[in-house]
Short mmCIF file of C-alpha atoms in Angstrom, two decimals:
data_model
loop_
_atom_site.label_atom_id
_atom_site.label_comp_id
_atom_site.label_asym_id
_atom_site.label_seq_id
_atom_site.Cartn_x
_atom_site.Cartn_y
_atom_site.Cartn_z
CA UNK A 1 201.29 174.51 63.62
CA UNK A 2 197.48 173.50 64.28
CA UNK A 3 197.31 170.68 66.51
CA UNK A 4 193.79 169.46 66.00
CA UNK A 5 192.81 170.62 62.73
CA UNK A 6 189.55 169.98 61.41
CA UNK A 7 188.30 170.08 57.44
CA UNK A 8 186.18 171.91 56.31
CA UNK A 9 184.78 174.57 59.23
CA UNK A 10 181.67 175.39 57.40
CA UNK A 11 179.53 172.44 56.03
CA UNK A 12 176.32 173.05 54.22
CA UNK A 13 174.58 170.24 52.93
CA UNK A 14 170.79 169.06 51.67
CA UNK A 15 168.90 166.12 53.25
CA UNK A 16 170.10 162.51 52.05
CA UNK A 17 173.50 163.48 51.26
CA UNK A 18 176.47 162.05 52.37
CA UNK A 19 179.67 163.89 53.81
CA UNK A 20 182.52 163.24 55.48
CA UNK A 21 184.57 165.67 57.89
CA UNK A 22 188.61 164.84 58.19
CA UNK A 23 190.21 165.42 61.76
CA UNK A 24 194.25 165.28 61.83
CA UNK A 25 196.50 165.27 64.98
CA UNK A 26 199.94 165.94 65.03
CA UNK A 27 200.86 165.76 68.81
CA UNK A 28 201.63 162.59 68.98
CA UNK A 29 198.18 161.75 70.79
CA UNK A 30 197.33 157.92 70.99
CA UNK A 31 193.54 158.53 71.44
CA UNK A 32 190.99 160.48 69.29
CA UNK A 33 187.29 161.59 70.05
CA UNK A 34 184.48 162.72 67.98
CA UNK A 35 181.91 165.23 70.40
CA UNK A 36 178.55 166.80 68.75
CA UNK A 37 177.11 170.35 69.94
CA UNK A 38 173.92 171.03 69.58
CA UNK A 39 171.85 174.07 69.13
CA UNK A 40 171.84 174.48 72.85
CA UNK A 41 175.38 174.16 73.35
CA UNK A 42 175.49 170.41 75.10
CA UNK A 43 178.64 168.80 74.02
CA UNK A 44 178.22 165.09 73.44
CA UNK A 45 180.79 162.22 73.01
CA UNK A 46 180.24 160.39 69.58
CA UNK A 47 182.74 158.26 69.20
CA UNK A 48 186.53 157.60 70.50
CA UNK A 49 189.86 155.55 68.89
CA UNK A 50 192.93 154.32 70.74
CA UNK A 51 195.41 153.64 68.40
CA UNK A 52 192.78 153.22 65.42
CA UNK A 53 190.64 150.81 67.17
CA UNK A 54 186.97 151.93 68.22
CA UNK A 55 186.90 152.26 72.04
CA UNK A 56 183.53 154.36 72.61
CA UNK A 57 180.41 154.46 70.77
CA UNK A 58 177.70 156.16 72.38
CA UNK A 59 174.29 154.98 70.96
CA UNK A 60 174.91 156.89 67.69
CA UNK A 61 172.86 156.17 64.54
CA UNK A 62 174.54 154.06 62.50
CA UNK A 63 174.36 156.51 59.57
CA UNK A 64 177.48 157.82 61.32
CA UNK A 65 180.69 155.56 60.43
CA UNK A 66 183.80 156.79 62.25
CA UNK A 67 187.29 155.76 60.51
CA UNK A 68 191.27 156.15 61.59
CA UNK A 69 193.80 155.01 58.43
CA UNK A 70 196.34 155.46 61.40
CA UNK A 71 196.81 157.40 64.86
CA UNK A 72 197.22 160.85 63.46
CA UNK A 73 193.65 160.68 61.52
CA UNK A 74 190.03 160.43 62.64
CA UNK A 75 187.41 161.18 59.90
CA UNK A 76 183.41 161.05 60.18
CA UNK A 77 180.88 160.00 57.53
CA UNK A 78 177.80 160.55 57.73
CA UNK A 79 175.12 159.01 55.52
CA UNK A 80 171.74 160.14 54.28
CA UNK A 81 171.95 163.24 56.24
CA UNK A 82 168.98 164.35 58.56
CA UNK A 83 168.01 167.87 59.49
CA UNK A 84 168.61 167.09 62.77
CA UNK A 85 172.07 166.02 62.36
CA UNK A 86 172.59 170.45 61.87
CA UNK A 87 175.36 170.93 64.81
CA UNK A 88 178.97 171.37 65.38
CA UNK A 89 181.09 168.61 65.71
CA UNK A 90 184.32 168.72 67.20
CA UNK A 91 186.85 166.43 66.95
CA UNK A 92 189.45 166.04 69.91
CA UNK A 93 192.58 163.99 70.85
CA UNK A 94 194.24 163.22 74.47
CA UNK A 95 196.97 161.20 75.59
CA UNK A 96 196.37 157.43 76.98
CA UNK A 97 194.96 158.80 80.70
CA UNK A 98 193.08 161.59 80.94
CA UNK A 99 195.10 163.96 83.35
CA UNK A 100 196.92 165.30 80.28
CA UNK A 101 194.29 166.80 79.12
CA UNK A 102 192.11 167.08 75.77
CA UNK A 103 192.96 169.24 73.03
CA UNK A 104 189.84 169.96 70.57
CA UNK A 105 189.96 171.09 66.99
CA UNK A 106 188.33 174.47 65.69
CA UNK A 107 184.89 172.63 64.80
CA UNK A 108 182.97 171.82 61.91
CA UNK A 109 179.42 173.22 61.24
CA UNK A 110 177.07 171.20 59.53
CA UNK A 111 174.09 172.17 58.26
CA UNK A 112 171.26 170.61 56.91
CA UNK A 113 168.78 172.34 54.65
CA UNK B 1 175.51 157.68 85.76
CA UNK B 2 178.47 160.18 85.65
CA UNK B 3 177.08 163.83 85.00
CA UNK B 4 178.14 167.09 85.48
CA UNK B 5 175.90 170.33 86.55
CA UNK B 6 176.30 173.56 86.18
CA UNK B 7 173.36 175.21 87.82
CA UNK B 8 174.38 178.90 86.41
CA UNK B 9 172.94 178.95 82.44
CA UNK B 10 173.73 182.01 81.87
CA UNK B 11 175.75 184.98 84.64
CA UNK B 12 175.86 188.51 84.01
CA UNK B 13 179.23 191.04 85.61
CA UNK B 14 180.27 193.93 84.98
CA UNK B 15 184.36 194.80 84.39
CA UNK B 16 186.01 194.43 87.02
CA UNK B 17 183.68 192.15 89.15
CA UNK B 18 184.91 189.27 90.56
CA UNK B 19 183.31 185.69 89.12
CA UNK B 20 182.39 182.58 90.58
CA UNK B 21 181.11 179.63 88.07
CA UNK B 22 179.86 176.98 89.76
CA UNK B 23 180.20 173.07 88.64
CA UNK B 24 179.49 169.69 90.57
CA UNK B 25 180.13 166.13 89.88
CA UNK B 26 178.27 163.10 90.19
CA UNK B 27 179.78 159.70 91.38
CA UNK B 28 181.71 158.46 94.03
CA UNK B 29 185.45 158.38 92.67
CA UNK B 30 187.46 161.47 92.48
CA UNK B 31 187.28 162.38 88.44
CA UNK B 32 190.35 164.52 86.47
CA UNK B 33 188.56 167.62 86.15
CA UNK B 34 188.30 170.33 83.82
CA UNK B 35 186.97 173.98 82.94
CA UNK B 36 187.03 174.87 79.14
CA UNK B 37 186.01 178.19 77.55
CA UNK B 38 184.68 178.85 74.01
CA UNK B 39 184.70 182.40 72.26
CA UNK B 40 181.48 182.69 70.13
CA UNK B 41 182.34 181.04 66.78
CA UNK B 42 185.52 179.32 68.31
CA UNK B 43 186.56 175.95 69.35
CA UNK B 44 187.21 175.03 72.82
CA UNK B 45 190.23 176.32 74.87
CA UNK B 46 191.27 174.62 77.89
CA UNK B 47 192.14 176.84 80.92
CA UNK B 48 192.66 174.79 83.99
CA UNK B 49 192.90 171.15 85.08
CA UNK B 50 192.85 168.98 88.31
CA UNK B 51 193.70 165.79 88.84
CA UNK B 52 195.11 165.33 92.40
CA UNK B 53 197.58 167.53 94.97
CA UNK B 54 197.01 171.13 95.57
CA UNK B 55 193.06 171.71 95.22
CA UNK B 56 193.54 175.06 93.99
CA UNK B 57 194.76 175.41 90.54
CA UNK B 58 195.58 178.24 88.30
CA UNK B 59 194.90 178.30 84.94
CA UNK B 60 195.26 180.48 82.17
CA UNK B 61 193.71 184.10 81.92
CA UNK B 62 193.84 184.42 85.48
CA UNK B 63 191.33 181.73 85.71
CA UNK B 64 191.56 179.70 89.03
CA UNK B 65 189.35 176.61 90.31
CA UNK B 66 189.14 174.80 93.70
CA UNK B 67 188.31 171.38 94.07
CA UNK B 68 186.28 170.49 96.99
CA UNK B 69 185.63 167.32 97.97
CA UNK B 70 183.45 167.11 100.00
CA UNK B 71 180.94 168.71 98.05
CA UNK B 72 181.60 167.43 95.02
CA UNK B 73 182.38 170.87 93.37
CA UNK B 74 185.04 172.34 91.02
CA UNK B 75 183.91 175.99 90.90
CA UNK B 76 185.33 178.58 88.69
CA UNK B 77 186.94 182.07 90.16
CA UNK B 78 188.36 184.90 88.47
CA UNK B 79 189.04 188.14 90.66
CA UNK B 80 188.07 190.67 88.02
CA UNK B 81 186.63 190.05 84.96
CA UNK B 82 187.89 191.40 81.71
CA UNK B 83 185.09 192.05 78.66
CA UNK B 84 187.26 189.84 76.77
CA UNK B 85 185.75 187.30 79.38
CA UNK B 86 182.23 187.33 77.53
CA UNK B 87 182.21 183.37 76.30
CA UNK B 88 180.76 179.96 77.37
CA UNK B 89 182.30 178.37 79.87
CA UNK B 90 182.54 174.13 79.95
CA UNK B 91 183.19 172.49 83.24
CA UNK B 92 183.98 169.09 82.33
CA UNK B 93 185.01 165.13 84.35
CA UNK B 94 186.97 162.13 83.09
CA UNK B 95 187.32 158.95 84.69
CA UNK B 96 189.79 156.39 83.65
CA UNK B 97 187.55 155.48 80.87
CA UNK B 98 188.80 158.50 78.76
CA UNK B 99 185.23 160.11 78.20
CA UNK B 100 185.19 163.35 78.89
CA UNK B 101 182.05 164.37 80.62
CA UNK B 102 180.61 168.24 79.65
CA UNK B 103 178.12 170.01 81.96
CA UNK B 104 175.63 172.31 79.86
CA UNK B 105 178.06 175.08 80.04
CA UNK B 106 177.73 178.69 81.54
CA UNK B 107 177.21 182.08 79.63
CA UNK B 108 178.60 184.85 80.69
CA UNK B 109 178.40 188.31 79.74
CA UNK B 110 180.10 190.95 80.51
CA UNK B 111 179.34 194.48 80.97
CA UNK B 112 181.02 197.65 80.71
#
């Protein structure tokens, strides 16, 4: 059983579309993070949910619209998509406190063309 | 602001080396700490954590990290390093806000 599962892993889109990547939990988790990577491998918190409600949102373009239908579920829609938006994004999920650790999903690769 | 360095972009061993990967936090408060690794292609596996008692901690692989607090450092050892080894490593802080913090990551490569 995956325990972060991300969908799809591959992602390639043109400019202006809009997509959306799905993120599912099934440990039980109470909070849920969106990171990007970039080309150069910097990981980058996006966005994070406790219990569906929006607890981080680091200065990302509003084209980006985060949404959890419940605990288990985190999914990410992006708008008019930009070539620079090309990365992976993970999607991750931890307990309340952070000493239990995060546990990321296999990634999704967008690209932009 | 909270970072995270790792000075090391990118270390070169051989099989059978040992390994040191070196990481340092900013800010005053002791942070959970972490060390992640990610295979080419892959997502990200964690393979040790610290948050308080014993500042050595094993992890997985035969990974092992030492906190040090006085220098503000959570460095990386492995005795001898296997090929399978080759990936980039993520040393990574939390604080009670649940963000978790990634340094630029470490490359290593490893050669027969």
């Amino acid at each position: 059983d995956t325990a972060v599962s991300q969908t799809p892993k591959y992602l390639v889109t043109q400019m202006g579309n809009d997509k959306s990547i799905k993120c599912e939990q099934n440990l039980g988790h109470d909070t849920m993070y969106w990171y990007k990577q970039d080309s150069k491998k910097f990981l980058k918190i996006m966005f994070s949910y406790n219990n569906k409600e929006l607890i981080i949102n680091e200065t990302v373009p509003n084209r980006f619209s985060p949404k959890s239908p419940d605990k288990a579920h985190l999914n990410l829609h992006i708008n008019s998509l930009e070539l620079g938006d090309s990365a992976v994004y993970f999607c991750a999920s931890s307990r309340a406190t952070p000493n239990y650790g995060y546990t990321f999903g296999s990634g999704t690769r967008l690209t932009v063309v | 602001a909270q970072s995270v360095t790792q000075p090391d972009i990118h270390i070169t061993v051989s099989e059978g080396a040992s390994l040191e990967l070196r990481c340092n936090y900013s800010y005053g408060a002791t942070p959970y700490l972490f060390w992640y690794v990610q295979s080419p292609g892959q997502g990200l596996q964690l393979l040790l954590k610290y948050f308080s008692g014993d500042t050595l901690v094993q992890g997985i692989k035969g990974f092992e990290a030492e906190f040090k607090r006085s220098q503000s450092s959570f460095n990386l050892r492995k005795p001898s390093v296997h090929w399978s080894d080759a990936a980039e490593y993520f040393c990574a802080v939390a604080y009670n806000t649940d963000k978790l913090i990634f340094g630029t990551g470490t490359r290593l490569q490893v050669f027969p």
